[in-house]
mmCIF file of C-alpha atoms in Angstrom:
data_model
loop_
_atom_site.group_PDB
_atom_site.id
_atom_site.type_symbol
_atom_site.label_atom_id
_atom_site.label_comp_id
_atom_site.label_asym_id
_atom_site.label_seq_id
_atom_site.Cartn_x
_atom_site.Cartn_y
_atom_site.Cartn_z
ATOM 1 C CA UNK J 15 0.000 0.000 0.000
ATOM 2 C CA UNK J 16 2.841 2.363 0.840
ATOM 3 C CA UNK J 17 4.469 1.692 -2.570
ATOM 4 C CA UNK J 18 1.141 2.207 -4.373
ATOM 5 C CA UNK J 19 0.560 5.515 -2.584
ATOM 6 C CA UNK J 20 4.040 6.640 -3.538
ATOM 7 C CA UNK J 21 3.443 5.849 -7.232
ATOM 8 C CA UNK J 22 0.228 7.920 -7.172
ATOM 9 C CA UNK J 23 2.008 10.911 -5.663
ATOM 10 C CA UNK J 24 3.277 13.863 -7.749
ATOM 11 C CA UNK J 25 6.732 13.372 -9.353
ATOM 12 C CA UNK J 26 8.465 15.618 -6.824
ATOM 13 C CA UNK J 27 7.049 13.651 -3.925
ATOM 14 C CA UNK J 28 7.867 10.341 -5.629
ATOM 15 C CA UNK J 29 11.497 11.463 -5.992
ATOM 16 C CA UNK J 30 11.548 12.536 -2.347
ATOM 17 C CA UNK J 31 10.132 9.177 -1.290
ATOM 18 C CA UNK J 32 12.720 7.267 -3.315
ATOM 19 C CA UNK J 33 15.484 9.385 -1.769
ATOM 20 C CA UNK J 34 14.130 8.647 1.712
ATOM 21 C CA UNK J 35 14.157 4.925 0.954
ATOM 22 C CA UNK J 36 17.720 5.140 -0.335
ATOM 23 C CA UNK J 37 18.773 7.088 2.802
ATOM 24 C CA UNK J 38 17.266 4.461 5.098
ATOM 25 C CA UNK J 39 18.966 1.688 3.147
ATOM 26 C CA UNK J 40 22.297 3.508 3.314
ATOM 27 C CA UNK J 41 21.927 4.007 7.067
ATOM 28 C CA UNK J 42 21.087 0.340 7.454
ATOM 29 C CA UNK J 43 24.217 -0.633 5.545
ATOM 30 C CA UNK J 44 26.325 1.670 7.701
ATOM 31 C CA UNK J 45 24.921 0.174 10.908
ATOM 32 C CA UNK J 46 25.549 -3.337 9.595
ATOM 33 C CA UNK J 47 29.107 -2.465 8.611
ATOM 34 C CA UNK J 48 29.740 -0.905 12.014
ATOM 35 C CA UNK J 49 28.372 -3.974 13.763
ATOM 36 C CA UNK J 50 30.578 -6.245 11.661
ATOM 37 C CA UNK J 51 33.660 -4.092 12.254
ATOM 38 C CA UNK J 52 33.072 -4.149 16.021
ATOM 39 C CA UNK J 53 32.674 -7.913 15.848
ATOM 40 C CA UNK J 54 36.050 -8.174 14.128
ATOM 41 C CA UNK J 55 37.619 -5.953 16.811
ATOM 42 C CA UNK J 56 36.221 -8.232 19.520
ATOM 43 C CA UNK J 57 37.546 -11.336 17.754
ATOM 44 C CA UNK J 58 41.042 -9.880 17.348
ATOM 45 C CA UNK J 59 41.032 -8.629 20.929
ATOM 46 C CA UNK J 60 40.347 -12.130 22.228
ATOM 47 C CA UNK J 61 43.044 -13.760 20.113
ATOM 48 C CA UNK J 62 46.457 -14.504 21.617
ATOM 49 C CA UNK J 63 48.231 -14.092 18.250
ATOM 50 C CA UNK J 64 47.678 -12.430 14.843
ATOM 51 C CA UNK J 65 44.922 -14.051 12.778
ATOM 52 C CA UNK J 66 44.838 -14.798 9.072
ATOM 53 C CA UNK J 67 42.161 -13.252 6.862
ATOM 54 C CA UNK J 68 40.494 -16.643 6.505
ATOM 55 C CA UNK J 69 40.408 -17.149 10.281
ATOM 56 C CA UNK J 70 38.928 -13.684 10.861
ATOM 57 C CA UNK J 71 36.291 -14.186 8.179
ATOM 58 C CA UNK J 72 35.272 -17.575 9.568
ATOM 59 C CA UNK J 73 35.099 -16.315 13.151
ATOM 60 C CA UNK J 74 33.025 -13.292 12.107
ATOM 61 C CA UNK J 75 30.876 -15.381 9.722
ATOM 62 C CA UNK J 76 31.721 -13.084 6.817
ATOM 63 C CA UNK J 77 33.013 -13.617 3.309
ATOM 64 C CA UNK J 78 36.776 -13.074 2.937
ATOM 65 C CA UNK J 79 36.167 -10.062 0.666
ATOM 66 C CA UNK J 80 33.876 -8.378 3.220
ATOM 67 C CA UNK J 81 36.250 -9.147 6.077
ATOM 68 C CA UNK J 82 39.190 -7.746 4.096
ATOM 69 C CA UNK J 83 37.293 -4.544 3.268
ATOM 70 C CA UNK J 84 36.463 -3.984 6.935
ATOM 71 C CA UNK J 85 39.982 -4.834 8.082
ATOM 72 C CA UNK J 86 41.600 -2.396 5.684
ATOM 73 C CA UNK J 87 39.174 0.328 6.787
ATOM 74 C CA UNK J 88 40.010 -0.331 10.432
ATOM 75 C CA UNK J 89 43.696 -0.368 9.502
ATOM 76 C CA UNK J 90 43.453 3.125 8.042
ATOM 77 C CA UNK J 91 42.203 4.351 11.429
ATOM 78 C CA UNK J 92 44.884 2.280 13.237
ATOM 79 C CA UNK J 93 42.344 0.130 15.098
ATOM 80 C CA UNK J 94 43.914 -2.974 13.559
ATOM 81 C CA UNK J 95 47.321 -3.691 12.043
ATOM 82 C CA UNK J 96 48.749 -6.319 9.743
ATOM 83 C CA UNK J 97 51.744 -8.126 11.209
ATOM 84 C CA UNK J 98 54.062 -8.738 8.268
ATOM 85 C CA UNK J 99 56.241 -11.165 10.168
ATOM 86 C CA UNK J 100 53.395 -13.422 11.298
ATOM 87 C CA UNK J 101 51.228 -12.695 8.254
ATOM 88 C CA UNK J 102 48.168 -11.973 10.316
ATOM 89 C CA UNK J 103 45.824 -9.284 11.640
ATOM 90 C CA UNK J 104 46.015 -7.977 15.210
ATOM 91 C CA UNK J 105 44.644 -5.160 17.360
ATOM 92 C CA UNK J 106 46.145 -1.753 16.552
ATOM 93 C CA UNK J 107 47.448 1.099 18.649
ATOM 94 C CA UNK J 108 44.256 3.173 18.400
ATOM 95 C CA UNK J 109 42.277 0.365 20.020
ATOM 96 C CA UNK J 110 44.787 0.441 22.872
ATOM 97 C CA UNK J 111 44.418 4.221 23.200
ATOM 98 C CA UNK J 112 40.638 3.879 23.316
ATOM 99 C CA UNK J 113 40.945 1.214 26.006
ATOM 100 C CA UNK J 114 43.289 3.419 27.994
ATOM 101 C CA UNK J 115 40.631 6.129 27.969
ATOM 102 C CA UNK J 116 38.202 3.657 29.508
ATOM 103 C CA UNK J 117 40.694 2.685 32.213
ATOM 104 C CA UNK J 118 41.166 6.345 33.143
ATOM 105 C CA UNK J 119 37.446 6.820 33.748
ATOM 106 C CA UNK J 120 36.821 3.448 35.398
ATOM 107 C CA UNK J 121 36.018 3.493 39.115
ATOM 108 C CA UNK J 122 35.762 0.224 41.013
ATOM 109 C CA UNK J 123 33.552 1.768 43.666
ATOM 110 C CA UNK J 124 31.187 3.400 41.149
ATOM 111 C CA UNK J 125 30.727 0.095 39.331
ATOM 112 C CA UNK J 126 30.399 -2.021 42.473
ATOM 113 C CA UNK J 127 28.081 0.234 44.517
ATOM 114 C CA UNK J 128 24.739 -0.496 42.754
ATOM 115 C CA UNK J 129 25.485 -4.228 42.646
ATOM 116 C CA UNK J 130 26.363 -4.196 46.336
ATOM 117 C CA UNK J 131 23.045 -2.565 47.168
ATOM 118 C CA UNK J 132 21.173 -5.124 45.066
ATOM 119 C CA UNK J 133 22.950 -7.966 46.896
ATOM 120 C CA UNK J 134 22.130 -6.381 50.246
ATOM 121 C CA UNK J 135 18.447 -6.115 49.264
ATOM 122 C CA UNK J 136 18.380 -9.756 48.142
ATOM 123 C CA UNK J 137 19.972 -11.091 51.333
ATOM 124 C CA UNK J 138 19.143 -8.470 54.002
ATOM 125 C CA UNK J 139 22.757 -8.732 55.136
ATOM 126 C CA UNK J 140 25.814 -6.456 55.135
ATOM 127 C CA UNK J 141 27.887 -6.188 51.925
ATOM 128 C CA UNK J 142 31.469 -4.878 51.884
ATOM 129 C CA UNK J 143 33.990 -3.829 49.229
ATOM 130 C CA UNK J 144 37.684 -4.045 50.097
ATOM 131 C CA UNK J 145 41.067 -3.692 48.400
ATOM 132 C CA UNK J 146 44.558 -4.746 49.471
ATOM 133 C CA UNK J 147 46.996 -2.101 50.620
ATOM 134 C CA UNK J 148 50.346 -2.800 52.259
ATOM 135 C CA UNK J 149 49.330 -6.311 53.284
ATOM 136 C CA UNK J 150 45.949 -5.379 54.748
ATOM 137 C CA UNK J 151 42.364 -5.304 53.479
ATOM 138 C CA UNK J 152 41.055 -1.735 53.334
ATOM 139 C CA UNK J 153 37.252 -1.359 53.283
ATOM 140 C CA UNK J 154 36.149 1.166 50.664
ATOM 141 C CA UNK J 155 32.407 0.847 51.093
ATOM 142 C CA UNK J 156 29.837 -0.950 53.230
ATOM 143 C CA UNK J 157 26.110 -1.317 52.626
ATOM 144 C CA UNK J 158 24.100 -2.260 55.716
ATOM 145 C CA UNK J 159 20.940 -4.342 55.550
ATOM 146 C CA UNK J 160 17.848 -4.027 57.780
ATOM 147 C CA UNK J 161 19.488 -6.327 60.346
ATOM 148 C CA UNK J 162 22.806 -4.524 60.451
ATOM 149 C CA UNK J 163 22.251 -3.348 64.040
ATOM 150 C CA UNK J 164 22.175 -6.986 65.152
ATOM 151 C CA UNK J 165 25.379 -7.998 63.370
ATOM 152 C CA UNK J 166 28.617 -8.225 65.319
ATOM 153 C CA UNK J 167 30.528 -6.116 62.811
ATOM 154 C CA UNK J 168 33.832 -4.637 63.983
ATOM 155 C CA UNK J 169 34.026 -0.867 63.719
ATOM 156 C CA UNK J 170 37.146 -0.714 61.545
ATOM 157 C CA UNK J 171 38.169 0.277 58.048
ATOM 158 C CA UNK J 172 40.901 -2.350 57.712
ATOM 159 C CA UNK J 173 41.749 -5.916 58.667
ATOM 160 C CA UNK J 174 44.524 -8.466 58.242
ATOM 161 C CA UNK J 175 44.193 -10.803 55.272
ATOM 162 C CA UNK J 176 44.667 -14.266 56.777
ATOM 163 C CA UNK J 177 41.716 -13.977 59.171
ATOM 164 C CA UNK J 178 38.981 -12.472 56.985
ATOM 165 C CA UNK J 179 36.913 -13.605 54.005
ATOM 166 C CA UNK J 180 37.847 -10.539 51.940
ATOM 167 C CA UNK J 181 41.480 -11.081 52.869
ATOM 168 C CA UNK J 182 41.498 -14.730 51.832
ATOM 169 C CA UNK J 183 39.699 -13.858 48.583
ATOM 170 C CA UNK J 184 42.418 -11.288 47.865
ATOM 171 C CA UNK J 185 45.233 -13.664 48.812
ATOM 172 C CA UNK J 186 43.786 -16.450 46.650
ATOM 173 C CA UNK J 187 44.191 -14.214 43.596
ATOM 174 C CA UNK J 188 47.851 -13.478 44.308
ATOM 175 C CA UNK J 189 51.025 -15.419 43.434
ATOM 176 C CA UNK J 190 52.379 -17.592 46.236
ATOM 177 C CA UNK J 191 55.447 -15.360 46.529
ATOM 178 C CA UNK J 192 53.235 -12.359 47.273
ATOM 179 C CA UNK J 193 51.229 -14.358 49.825
ATOM 180 C CA UNK J 194 54.432 -15.395 51.579
ATOM 181 C CA UNK J 195 55.698 -11.815 51.590
ATOM 182 C CA UNK J 196 52.501 -10.525 53.208
ATOM 183 C CA UNK J 197 52.426 -13.247 55.844
ATOM 184 C CA UNK J 198 56.093 -12.606 56.681
ATOM 185 C CA UNK J 199 55.425 -8.867 56.944
ATOM 186 C CA UNK J 200 52.155 -8.987 58.867
ATOM 187 C CA UNK J 201 52.302 -12.266 60.737
ATOM 188 C CA UNK J 202 49.310 -14.507 61.465
ATOM 189 C CA UNK J 203 47.795 -13.240 64.694
ATOM 190 C CA UNK J 204 45.198 -15.561 66.204
ATOM 191 C CA UNK J 205 42.073 -13.529 67.048
ATOM 192 C CA UNK J 206 39.734 -16.417 67.926
ATOM 193 C CA UNK J 207 40.015 -20.156 68.405
ATOM 194 C CA UNK J 208 39.108 -20.699 64.697
ATOM 195 C CA UNK J 209 41.602 -18.218 63.200
ATOM 196 C CA UNK J 210 43.856 -19.750 60.532
ATOM 197 C CA UNK J 211 47.267 -19.338 62.136
ATOM 198 C CA UNK J 212 49.723 -21.493 60.170
ATOM 199 C CA UNK J 213 51.113 -21.290 56.644
ATOM 200 C CA UNK J 214 50.017 -24.828 55.632
ATOM 201 C CA UNK J 215 46.481 -24.215 56.886
ATOM 202 C CA UNK J 216 46.336 -20.898 55.039
ATOM 203 C CA UNK J 217 47.473 -22.487 51.777
ATOM 204 C CA UNK J 218 44.764 -25.152 52.167
ATOM 205 C CA UNK J 219 42.201 -22.385 52.648
ATOM 206 C CA UNK J 220 43.430 -20.524 49.576
ATOM 207 C CA UNK J 221 43.313 -23.675 47.430
ATOM 208 C CA UNK J 222 39.744 -24.309 48.564
ATOM 209 C CA UNK J 223 38.869 -20.665 47.859
ATOM 210 C CA UNK J 224 40.178 -20.913 44.290
ATOM 211 C CA UNK J 225 38.326 -24.181 43.689
ATOM 212 C CA UNK J 226 34.886 -22.971 44.797
ATOM 213 C CA UNK J 227 35.304 -19.319 43.789
ATOM 214 C CA UNK J 228 34.674 -17.724 47.181
ATOM 215 C CA UNK J 229 36.325 -17.491 50.601
ATOM 216 C CA UNK J 230 34.753 -18.173 53.992
ATOM 217 C CA UNK J 231 35.429 -16.641 57.412
ATOM 218 C CA UNK J 232 33.743 -18.579 60.225
ATOM 219 C CA UNK J 233 34.334 -16.498 63.345
ATOM 220 C CA UNK J 234 38.036 -16.171 62.497
ATOM 221 C CA UNK J 235 38.254 -12.418 63.107
ATOM 222 C CA UNK J 236 35.291 -11.782 65.391
ATOM 223 C CA UNK J 237 33.404 -14.343 67.473
ATOM 224 C CA UNK J 238 29.833 -14.730 66.241
ATOM 225 C CA UNK J 239 30.545 -13.254 62.781
ATOM 226 C CA UNK J 240 30.510 -15.260 59.534
ATOM 227 C CA UNK J 241 31.507 -13.866 56.116
ATOM 228 C CA UNK J 242 31.805 -15.021 52.509
ATOM 229 C CA UNK J 243 33.805 -13.141 49.864
ATOM 230 C CA UNK J 244 34.851 -13.305 46.196
ATOM 231 C CA UNK J 245 37.614 -11.554 44.282
ATOM 232 C CA UNK J 246 37.380 -8.903 41.555
ATOM 233 C CA UNK J 247 39.974 -8.906 38.752
ATOM 234 C CA UNK J 248 41.290 -6.321 36.279
ATOM 235 C CA UNK J 249 41.952 -6.637 32.530
ATOM 236 C CA UNK J 250 45.246 -8.431 33.203
ATOM 237 C CA UNK J 251 43.595 -10.990 35.511
ATOM 238 C CA UNK J 252 45.161 -9.382 38.585
ATOM 239 C CA UNK J 253 43.098 -9.277 41.767
ATOM 240 C CA UNK J 254 42.150 -5.674 42.577
ATOM 241 C CA UNK J 255 39.426 -6.052 45.177
ATOM 242 C CA UNK J 256 36.935 -8.326 46.887
ATOM 243 C CA UNK J 257 33.244 -8.245 47.745
ATOM 244 C CA UNK J 258 32.037 -9.847 50.967
ATOM 245 C CA UNK J 259 28.771 -10.525 52.745
ATOM 246 C CA UNK J 260 28.744 -10.476 56.564
ATOM 247 C CA UNK J 261 26.233 -11.793 59.081
ATOM 248 C CA UNK J 262 25.944 -13.461 62.482
ATOM 249 C CA UNK J 263 26.655 -17.160 62.755
ATOM 250 C CA UNK J 264 22.989 -17.777 63.633
ATOM 251 C CA UNK J 265 21.780 -16.396 60.302
ATOM 252 C CA UNK J 266 24.697 -17.493 58.137
ATOM 253 C CA UNK J 267 24.638 -21.233 58.821
ATOM 254 C CA UNK J 268 26.317 -23.891 56.641
ATOM 255 C CA UNK J 269 23.462 -24.029 54.099
ATOM 256 C CA UNK J 270 23.372 -20.270 53.667
ATOM 257 C CA UNK J 271 27.158 -20.053 53.431
ATOM 258 C CA UNK J 272 26.982 -22.016 50.181
ATOM 259 C CA UNK J 273 23.977 -20.099 48.797
ATOM 260 C CA UNK J 274 25.343 -16.676 49.759
ATOM 261 C CA UNK J 275 28.826 -17.646 48.589
ATOM 262 C CA UNK J 276 27.473 -18.328 45.121
ATOM 263 C CA UNK J 277 25.592 -14.997 45.151
ATOM 264 C CA UNK J 278 28.710 -13.070 46.168
ATOM 265 C CA UNK J 279 30.722 -14.903 43.505
ATOM 266 C CA UNK J 280 28.210 -13.928 40.798
ATOM 267 C CA UNK J 281 28.183 -10.305 41.964
ATOM 268 C CA UNK J 282 31.986 -10.096 41.969
ATOM 269 C CA UNK J 283 32.062 -11.697 38.505
ATOM 270 C CA UNK J 284 29.580 -9.086 37.233
ATOM 271 C CA UNK J 285 31.773 -6.261 38.571
ATOM 272 C CA UNK J 286 34.841 -7.881 36.990
ATOM 273 C CA UNK J 287 33.067 -8.046 33.626
ATOM 274 C CA UNK J 288 31.803 -4.457 33.812
ATOM 275 C CA UNK J 289 35.252 -2.992 34.480
ATOM 276 C CA UNK J 290 36.699 -5.013 31.596
ATOM 277 C CA UNK J 291 38.468 -7.548 33.790
ATOM 278 C CA UNK J 292 39.045 -11.233 33.233
ATOM 279 C CA UNK J 293 39.577 -14.219 35.470
ATOM 280 C CA UNK J 294 42.957 -15.958 35.758
ATOM 281 C CA UNK J 295 43.295 -19.197 33.829
#
């Protein structure tokens, strides 16, 4: 009906209508080309080595001629480069510069805050964000749930790493040499009867933390307080922070430790993804 109405219109209007159709088609082609080019950038960014034209085309589900046209366009703007030695395509310097701009504006706290509040609302417990500094966990932010007044939370902005869930989550993401250096520097003070206070026991805890994806503190820093925590990683798979959930031992029993541990792990993974981070292999 639209085509019939256009044919019945005066010549000037018919010409205008054809031009509008051509404009929409051109815009559609531009959007499609942009989408394909971004797909190629993602593929090259995830590759550990330069890729051949055939490999890029197959991964992007494009014909070799289309892939080559997009690659050469991206090359002109320095978003990709052709490695003559390895005869393959790789990410270019402009892509790095764009990524650097993102890193400059990224804020761990800004990204984590809304997800922390959502986790607090889902669990009605206390959620914390901490980073490591000079061998200690420094709390950047804390969101208190409706029951926060009942929780035996210590009034502090820092804690040792070996005796806390956030600390063990941070340690589990570090090389063993760094863990040893921190323990040597800070010691392993025993705060309660359940505090991990030996190197072998700590290494067992860290292995378990890596395997399940979250750390557990069962009254190791404060009697009556249980916590679960998971690490946050940057773009180089380095641990840069940890999210934890804290509650009393009466509310955070063994069954809830597992359920809440998985929730904290998912939240930390979402923060990692949003800041452009990746998990260690």
